[in-house]
Tab-separated table of C-alpha atoms in Angstrom:
chain	number	residue	atom	x	y	z
A	1	UNK	CA	123.116	139.798	141.040
A	2	UNK	CA	123.783	136.448	139.886
A	3	UNK	CA	123.484	136.294	135.838
A	4	UNK	CA	120.741	134.138	134.746
A	5	UNK	CA	119.401	133.487	138.207
A	6	UNK	CA	116.272	131.565	137.179
A	7	UNK	CA	118.481	129.723	135.063
A	8	UNK	CA	120.817	128.375	137.583
A	9	UNK	CA	118.471	126.951	139.470
A	10	UNK	CA	117.247	124.976	136.849
A	11	UNK	CA	120.511	122.766	136.238
A	12	UNK	CA	120.021	122.746	133.133
A	13	UNK	CA	121.860	125.657	131.502
A	14	UNK	CA	121.796	125.185	127.130
A	15	UNK	CA	124.020	126.521	124.371
A	16	UNK	CA	122.994	129.975	123.885
A	17	UNK	CA	122.015	128.941	120.271
A	18	UNK	CA	120.689	125.847	121.383
A	19	UNK	CA	117.319	124.682	121.688
A	20	UNK	CA	115.712	122.105	123.661
A	21	UNK	CA	113.824	121.834	126.992
A	22	UNK	CA	117.120	123.673	128.716
A	23	UNK	CA	116.921	127.217	129.885
A	24	UNK	CA	117.707	128.617	126.629
A	25	UNK	CA	119.906	131.827	126.878
A	26	UNK	CA	119.695	133.282	123.506
A	27	UNK	CA	116.028	133.730	123.714
A	28	UNK	CA	116.130	135.258	127.215
A	29	UNK	CA	119.334	137.833	126.468
A	30	UNK	CA	119.296	137.547	122.805
A	31	UNK	CA	122.672	139.171	122.358
A	32	UNK	CA	125.046	136.265	121.730
A	33	UNK	CA	128.233	138.312	122.579
A	34	UNK	CA	126.128	139.486	126.065
A	35	UNK	CA	126.073	135.986	126.507
A	36	UNK	CA	129.516	135.047	126.504
A	37	UNK	CA	130.324	138.000	128.722
A	38	UNK	CA	127.936	136.766	131.520
A	39	UNK	CA	128.283	133.059	130.875
A	40	UNK	CA	132.552	134.070	131.470
A	41	UNK	CA	131.372	135.891	134.915
A	42	UNK	CA	129.308	132.897	135.921
A	43	UNK	CA	131.987	130.452	135.591
A	44	UNK	CA	134.228	132.800	137.582
A	45	UNK	CA	131.636	133.612	140.078
A	46	UNK	CA	129.929	129.611	140.426
A	47	UNK	CA	131.416	126.635	141.001
A	48	UNK	CA	130.685	125.196	137.954
A	49	UNK	CA	129.100	122.121	139.278
A	50	UNK	CA	125.584	122.712	137.739
A	51	UNK	CA	127.068	124.614	134.862
A	52	UNK	CA	126.255	123.078	131.264
A	53	UNK	CA	127.690	124.074	128.099
A	54	UNK	CA	127.468	127.636	128.314
A	55	UNK	CA	127.394	130.466	125.496
A	56	UNK	CA	128.619	130.645	122.354
A	57	UNK	CA	132.140	129.440	124.171
A	58	UNK	CA	131.073	125.832	124.083
A	59	UNK	CA	128.914	126.320	120.394
A	60	UNK	CA	132.079	126.811	118.417
A	61	UNK	CA	133.899	123.978	119.944
A	62	UNK	CA	130.553	121.585	119.590
A	63	UNK	CA	130.377	122.734	116.011
A	64	UNK	CA	133.405	121.562	115.160
A	65	UNK	CA	133.516	118.580	116.824
A	66	UNK	CA	130.328	117.972	115.463
A	67	UNK	CA	131.790	118.543	112.016
A	68	UNK	CA	134.442	116.292	112.526
A	69	UNK	CA	132.417	113.249	113.585
A	70	UNK	CA	129.966	113.454	110.490
A	71	UNK	CA	132.767	113.868	107.968
A	72	UNK	CA	134.456	111.110	109.887
A	73	UNK	CA	131.440	108.824	109.624
A	74	UNK	CA	130.793	110.091	106.347
A	75	UNK	CA	134.059	108.868	105.212
A	76	UNK	CA	133.657	105.234	106.685
A	77	UNK	CA	130.434	104.671	104.608
A	78	UNK	CA	131.885	105.922	101.611
A	79	UNK	CA	134.818	104.028	102.316
A	80	UNK	CA	133.427	101.166	102.574
A	81	UNK	CA	130.753	101.485	99.119
A	82	UNK	CA	134.114	102.281	97.340
A	83	UNK	CA	135.883	99.454	98.829
A	84	UNK	CA	133.107	96.845	98.467
A	85	UNK	CA	132.428	97.784	94.879
A	86	UNK	CA	136.179	97.503	93.863
A	87	UNK	CA	136.576	94.184	95.545
A	88	UNK	CA	133.748	93.031	93.563
A	89	UNK	CA	135.023	94.459	90.257
A	90	UNK	CA	138.560	92.971	91.112
A	91	UNK	CA	136.735	89.202	91.669
A	92	UNK	CA	134.995	88.983	88.680
A	93	UNK	CA	137.203	90.897	86.172
A	94	UNK	CA	141.012	90.643	87.788
A	95	UNK	CA	143.288	93.027	88.658
A	96	UNK	CA	143.163	95.530	85.711
A	97	UNK	CA	146.868	96.679	86.470
A	98	UNK	CA	148.315	93.367	86.846
A	99	UNK	CA	146.984	92.917	83.533
A	100	UNK	CA	148.860	95.281	81.775
A	101	UNK	CA	152.017	94.158	83.328
A	102	UNK	CA	151.276	90.954	81.426
A	103	UNK	CA	151.085	92.451	78.427
A	104	UNK	CA	154.020	94.406	78.911
A	105	UNK	CA	156.412	91.245	79.299
A	106	UNK	CA	154.669	89.182	76.715
A	107	UNK	CA	154.960	91.629	73.914
A	108	UNK	CA	158.049	93.469	74.682
A	109	UNK	CA	160.477	91.644	77.108
A	110	UNK	CA	162.066	88.699	74.270
A	111	UNK	CA	162.594	85.249	75.413
A	112	UNK	CA	165.895	84.522	77.519
A	113	UNK	CA	166.984	81.923	74.965
A	114	UNK	CA	166.152	81.299	71.518
A	115	UNK	CA	166.465	77.292	71.681
A	116	UNK	CA	166.934	76.916	67.715
A	117	UNK	CA	169.307	79.704	67.709
A	118	UNK	CA	171.467	78.253	70.752
A	119	UNK	CA	171.986	74.993	69.321
A	120	UNK	CA	173.377	76.580	65.876
A	121	UNK	CA	175.601	78.678	68.276
A	122	UNK	CA	176.579	75.354	69.701
A	123	UNK	CA	177.258	73.545	66.713
A	124	UNK	CA	179.515	76.611	65.108
A	125	UNK	CA	181.616	76.556	68.988
A	126	UNK	CA	181.593	72.507	68.547
A	127	UNK	CA	182.979	73.078	65.028
A	128	UNK	CA	185.676	75.554	65.771
A	129	UNK	CA	186.527	73.534	68.832
A	130	UNK	CA	187.061	70.353	66.887
A	131	UNK	CA	189.524	72.523	64.438
A	132	UNK	CA	191.558	74.140	67.228
A	133	UNK	CA	191.977	70.360	68.370
A	134	UNK	CA	193.352	68.854	65.054
A	135	UNK	CA	195.795	72.068	64.933
A	136	UNK	CA	197.009	71.089	68.868
A	137	UNK	CA	195.575	73.850	70.638
A	138	UNK	CA	194.211	72.401	73.095
A	139	UNK	CA	193.440	75.483	75.313
A	140	UNK	CA	191.415	76.682	72.423
A	141	UNK	CA	189.481	73.932	72.061
A	142	UNK	CA	188.370	73.195	75.612
A	143	UNK	CA	187.274	76.805	75.764
A	144	UNK	CA	185.208	76.145	72.552
A	145	UNK	CA	183.618	72.776	73.828
A	146	UNK	CA	182.823	74.587	77.166
A	147	UNK	CA	180.691	77.056	75.099
A	148	UNK	CA	178.841	74.148	73.171
A	149	UNK	CA	178.325	72.357	76.278
A	150	UNK	CA	176.873	75.615	77.986
A	151	UNK	CA	174.661	76.791	75.053
A	152	UNK	CA	173.622	73.358	74.369
A	153	UNK	CA	173.656	70.513	77.564
A	154	UNK	CA	172.219	67.811	75.288
A	155	UNK	CA	175.590	68.245	72.995
A	156	UNK	CA	177.304	64.364	73.223
A	157	UNK	CA	179.938	65.027	71.007
A	158	UNK	CA	180.620	68.620	72.721
A	159	UNK	CA	181.289	66.703	76.146
A	160	UNK	CA	183.210	64.120	75.076
A	161	UNK	CA	185.504	67.020	73.450
A	162	UNK	CA	185.217	68.727	76.856
A	163	UNK	CA	186.469	65.578	78.612
A	164	UNK	CA	189.007	65.048	76.283
A	165	UNK	CA	190.696	68.487	76.371
A	166	UNK	CA	190.385	68.363	80.386
A	167	UNK	CA	192.146	65.088	80.758
A	168	UNK	CA	194.535	66.607	78.148
A	169	UNK	CA	195.263	69.511	80.713
A	170	UNK	CA	195.104	66.973	83.820
A	171	UNK	CA	191.785	68.249	85.009
A	172	UNK	CA	190.586	64.800	85.779
A	173	UNK	CA	188.163	65.805	88.055
A	174	UNK	CA	186.757	67.840	85.013
A	175	UNK	CA	187.287	65.010	82.621
A	176	UNK	CA	185.758	62.977	84.442
A	177	UNK	CA	182.474	64.794	85.282
A	178	UNK	CA	181.929	65.684	81.314
A	179	UNK	CA	182.379	61.808	80.041
A	180	UNK	CA	179.819	60.563	82.632
A	181	UNK	CA	177.323	63.277	81.695
A	182	UNK	CA	178.473	62.047	77.823
A	183	UNK	CA	177.709	58.723	79.001
A	184	UNK	CA	174.045	59.694	80.757
A	185	UNK	CA	173.231	61.304	77.251
A	186	UNK	CA	174.276	58.192	75.124
A	187	UNK	CA	174.960	55.256	76.952
A	188	UNK	CA	175.435	53.589	74.047
A	189	UNK	CA	177.225	55.846	72.243
A	190	UNK	CA	180.713	54.319	70.896
A	191	UNK	CA	182.802	57.108	71.344
A	192	UNK	CA	181.581	58.490	74.826
A	193	UNK	CA	182.211	55.087	75.870
A	194	UNK	CA	185.959	54.562	74.244
A	195	UNK	CA	186.665	58.186	76.191
A	196	UNK	CA	185.744	57.188	79.326
A	197	UNK	CA	187.386	53.801	79.439
A	198	UNK	CA	190.364	55.720	78.677
A	199	UNK	CA	189.687	58.523	81.113
A	200	UNK	CA	188.617	56.041	84.048
A	201	UNK	CA	191.843	53.916	83.449
A	202	UNK	CA	193.787	57.596	84.212
A	203	UNK	CA	192.155	57.935	87.405
A	204	UNK	CA	192.767	54.127	88.248
A	205	UNK	CA	189.099	53.418	87.910
A	206	UNK	CA	190.364	50.484	86.150
A	207	UNK	CA	186.806	48.099	86.832
A	208	UNK	CA	184.990	50.756	85.517
A	209	UNK	CA	187.346	51.523	82.476
A	210	UNK	CA	186.954	47.656	81.794
A	211	UNK	CA	183.295	47.619	81.408
A	212	UNK	CA	182.892	50.781	79.450
A	213	UNK	CA	185.791	49.596	76.931
A	214	UNK	CA	184.148	45.691	76.747
A	215	UNK	CA	180.669	47.403	76.090
A	216	UNK	CA	182.423	49.616	72.986
A	217	UNK	CA	183.887	46.360	71.477
A	218	UNK	CA	180.509	44.579	71.903
A	219	UNK	CA	178.886	47.557	69.958
A	220	UNK	CA	181.669	47.168	67.096
A	221	UNK	CA	184.262	44.636	67.127
A	222	UNK	CA	186.400	45.882	64.612
A	223	UNK	CA	186.873	49.580	66.096
A	224	UNK	CA	190.282	49.853	66.633
A	225	UNK	CA	190.146	52.912	69.481
A	226	UNK	CA	187.671	50.394	71.205
A	227	UNK	CA	189.815	47.453	70.982
A	228	UNK	CA	192.992	49.381	71.909
A	229	UNK	CA	191.098	50.988	75.380
A	230	UNK	CA	190.304	47.008	76.107
A	231	UNK	CA	193.487	45.987	75.762
A	232	UNK	CA	194.723	48.432	77.995
A	233	UNK	CA	192.195	48.506	80.583
A	234	UNK	CA	192.993	44.857	80.659
A	235	UNK	CA	196.570	45.065	81.038
A	236	UNK	CA	195.443	47.368	84.025
A	237	UNK	CA	193.323	44.977	85.503
A	238	UNK	CA	196.392	42.409	85.196
A	239	UNK	CA	194.488	39.979	82.582
A	240	UNK	CA	197.418	38.961	80.612
A	241	UNK	CA	196.008	36.521	78.724
A	242	UNK	CA	193.196	38.418	77.705
A	243	UNK	CA	195.155	41.500	77.035
A	244	UNK	CA	197.221	39.247	74.840
A	245	UNK	CA	194.312	38.145	72.955
A	246	UNK	CA	193.017	41.499	72.507
A	247	UNK	CA	196.549	42.859	71.352
A	248	UNK	CA	196.269	39.878	68.290
A	249	UNK	CA	193.027	41.673	67.114
A	250	UNK	CA	194.372	45.090	67.509
A	251	UNK	CA	197.107	44.235	65.109
A	252	UNK	CA	195.030	42.686	62.549
A	253	UNK	CA	192.678	45.538	62.777
A	254	UNK	CA	195.741	48.181	61.746
A	255	UNK	CA	198.868	46.685	61.385
A	256	UNK	CA	200.913	49.748	61.386
A	257	UNK	CA	199.434	52.081	63.970
A	258	UNK	CA	202.174	52.456	66.372
A	259	UNK	CA	199.890	52.182	69.274
A	260	UNK	CA	199.015	49.006	68.451
A	261	UNK	CA	202.844	47.655	68.056
A	262	UNK	CA	203.355	49.623	71.384
A	263	UNK	CA	200.387	47.701	73.821
A	264	UNK	CA	202.299	44.314	72.222
A	265	UNK	CA	205.225	45.382	73.422
A	266	UNK	CA	203.948	46.548	76.850
A	267	UNK	CA	202.633	42.955	77.064
A	268	UNK	CA	205.807	41.413	76.063
A	269	UNK	CA	207.608	43.102	78.863
A	270	UNK	CA	205.211	42.412	81.651
A	271	UNK	CA	205.617	38.649	80.662
A	272	UNK	CA	209.450	39.240	80.844
A	273	UNK	CA	210.236	38.688	76.806
A	274	UNK	CA	212.770	41.215	77.080
A	275	UNK	CA	213.905	41.248	73.132
A	276	UNK	CA	210.151	40.908	72.077
A	277	UNK	CA	209.562	44.025	74.423
A	278	UNK	CA	212.696	46.294	72.847
A	279	UNK	CA	212.215	44.987	69.586
A	280	UNK	CA	208.321	46.063	69.771
A	281	UNK	CA	208.898	49.426	71.419
A	282	UNK	CA	212.239	50.343	68.538
A	283	UNK	CA	209.427	49.470	65.980
A	284	UNK	CA	207.233	51.820	67.453
A	285	UNK	CA	209.605	54.723	67.783
A	286	UNK	CA	210.391	54.117	63.958
A	287	UNK	CA	206.559	54.366	62.987
A	288	UNK	CA	206.102	57.292	65.632
A	289	UNK	CA	209.437	59.096	67.040
A	290	UNK	CA	207.450	61.247	69.414
A	291	UNK	CA	205.435	58.687	71.151
A	292	UNK	CA	206.349	59.504	74.881
A	293	UNK	CA	205.061	55.446	75.613
A	294	UNK	CA	207.488	53.591	73.447
A	295	UNK	CA	210.365	56.337	74.765
A	296	UNK	CA	209.140	55.228	78.237
A	297	UNK	CA	208.853	51.199	77.505
A	298	UNK	CA	212.654	51.221	76.425
A	299	UNK	CA	213.995	52.999	79.613
A	300	UNK	CA	211.781	50.003	81.143
A	301	UNK	CA	213.381	47.365	79.275
A	302	UNK	CA	216.670	48.988	80.162
A	303	UNK	CA	215.417	48.570	83.972
A	304	UNK	CA	214.676	44.979	83.582
A	305	UNK	CA	218.012	43.748	82.199
A	306	UNK	CA	219.766	46.023	85.164
A	307	UNK	CA	221.279	49.044	83.117
A	308	UNK	CA	219.656	51.124	86.153
A	309	UNK	CA	221.578	54.119	85.537
A	310	UNK	CA	221.241	54.201	81.962
A	311	UNK	CA	217.159	54.454	82.625
A	312	UNK	CA	217.768	57.042	84.946
A	313	UNK	CA	219.519	59.017	82.584
A	314	UNK	CA	217.185	58.007	79.822
A	315	UNK	CA	214.146	59.098	81.899
A	316	UNK	CA	215.430	62.297	83.316
A	317	UNK	CA	216.330	63.706	79.627
A	318	UNK	CA	212.709	62.100	78.479
A	319	UNK	CA	211.446	64.114	81.778
A	320	UNK	CA	213.074	67.346	80.535
A	321	UNK	CA	212.088	66.850	76.576
A	322	UNK	CA	208.688	66.921	77.480
A	323	UNK	CA	208.373	68.797	80.941
A	324	UNK	CA	204.074	68.806	81.068
A	325	UNK	CA	203.915	65.125	80.753
A	326	UNK	CA	203.733	63.233	84.283
A	327	UNK	CA	204.575	59.980	83.156
A	328	UNK	CA	208.230	60.435	82.767
A	329	UNK	CA	208.867	61.280	86.136
A	330	UNK	CA	206.694	58.505	87.663
A	331	UNK	CA	208.787	56.185	85.876
A	332	UNK	CA	212.033	57.726	87.441
A	333	UNK	CA	210.839	57.705	90.710
A	334	UNK	CA	210.187	53.879	90.418
A	335	UNK	CA	213.683	53.569	88.739
A	336	UNK	CA	215.208	55.801	91.896
A	337	UNK	CA	213.160	53.343	93.912
A	338	UNK	CA	214.616	50.309	92.524
A	339	UNK	CA	218.208	51.848	92.689
A	340	UNK	CA	217.528	52.055	96.555
A	341	UNK	CA	216.857	55.402	97.099
A	342	UNK	CA	213.763	55.852	98.351
A	343	UNK	CA	214.262	59.379	99.680
A	344	UNK	CA	215.123	60.820	96.267
A	345	UNK	CA	211.550	58.750	95.109
A	346	UNK	CA	209.647	59.801	97.633
A	347	UNK	CA	210.471	63.565	96.915
A	348	UNK	CA	210.003	63.121	93.271
A	349	UNK	CA	206.736	61.798	94.028
A	350	UNK	CA	206.030	64.654	96.646
A	351	UNK	CA	206.321	67.155	93.655
A	352	UNK	CA	204.140	65.534	91.293
A	353	UNK	CA	201.678	64.762	93.595
A	354	UNK	CA	201.483	69.137	94.415
A	355	UNK	CA	201.776	69.374	90.669
A	356	UNK	CA	198.608	67.271	89.579
A	357	UNK	CA	196.565	66.699	92.398
A	358	UNK	CA	193.962	65.387	90.635
A	359	UNK	CA	195.877	62.041	89.681
A	360	UNK	CA	194.968	59.294	92.137
A	361	UNK	CA	197.921	56.907	90.973
A	362	UNK	CA	200.129	59.183	92.230
A	363	UNK	CA	198.737	60.056	95.940
A	364	UNK	CA	198.018	56.425	96.230
A	365	UNK	CA	201.717	55.609	95.356
A	366	UNK	CA	203.384	58.174	97.820
A	367	UNK	CA	201.031	57.035	100.311
A	368	UNK	CA	202.654	53.315	100.256
A	369	UNK	CA	206.364	54.613	99.912
A	370	UNK	CA	205.702	57.072	102.802
A	371	UNK	CA	203.766	53.919	104.670
A	372	UNK	CA	207.121	51.833	104.278
A	373	UNK	CA	209.463	54.550	105.201
A	374	UNK	CA	207.984	55.004	107.946
């Protein structure tokens, strides 16, 4: 006996609870459990080639797949509807979450820099730095000028002060950067031009020093500091006649200023007038005993007269008295060279170059001596 005999011949056995034009098993047998048993027996007993989904076994899995398929389709439809609506809303009104963030940042977060307050604090730092420099505390002054430049990048006086204190500390690269920035802020600022001439001359940029000093004197021909830098720049450029003329104007501006007297003495030394040079340097020392240039000048007069041993002894003593100043040791090395001790002179320049790597004049002179020695 073969279950579903007539239905097997139709090649269209349907689900037990299904409908359609096939052989409806539920209508024929009525009992779903009996149908399951019969379907199982039919599958084991037949090849299955002509069996469709049979009994309630197939109806359960088919129902699950239909449910899942219908659910996914509905989700896709609703997703498209909701997504389209949200996209249209954002296009018209913008992102509401983004606007909330903007409100929080605008209302709750303060501005990073309060410009008026920054300038006021910069002015306070500048005042403290100038007071420290007047008291001789150049490290404190330099720190104050640094703070002032950080708070107010347009403060010319702060950059001039930073350049001056950096040069005092032999940080010539930093001094040059600071004074160049001051010149950009105020190309016709006479203080910036004066200190630019001084710093450029110290780094052996004599041509630029002469330009700045000339421009400063053009702005104010009676300014002692401008005239002082001009005569020094002229001497550095080897213009003896011009420096002599400017020195006369310098002395006329302030007769008792020791720096003017020292410049006149230096010009006399360069021209070979040793009597006038010695008189000028001694007068300078009387006016300002601690003026280093005048004491070096006296040693140079001694060397020019042939007393090299006396000049070397004087410069060694001066180097010990002023350990933080390279100028006495530079002149000492030159005196050693004149005495015929090139190896000692080179050694002294090597030490100076190691201690003051930013001084171009030292590196240049050392290179010359090494080339001559080789």
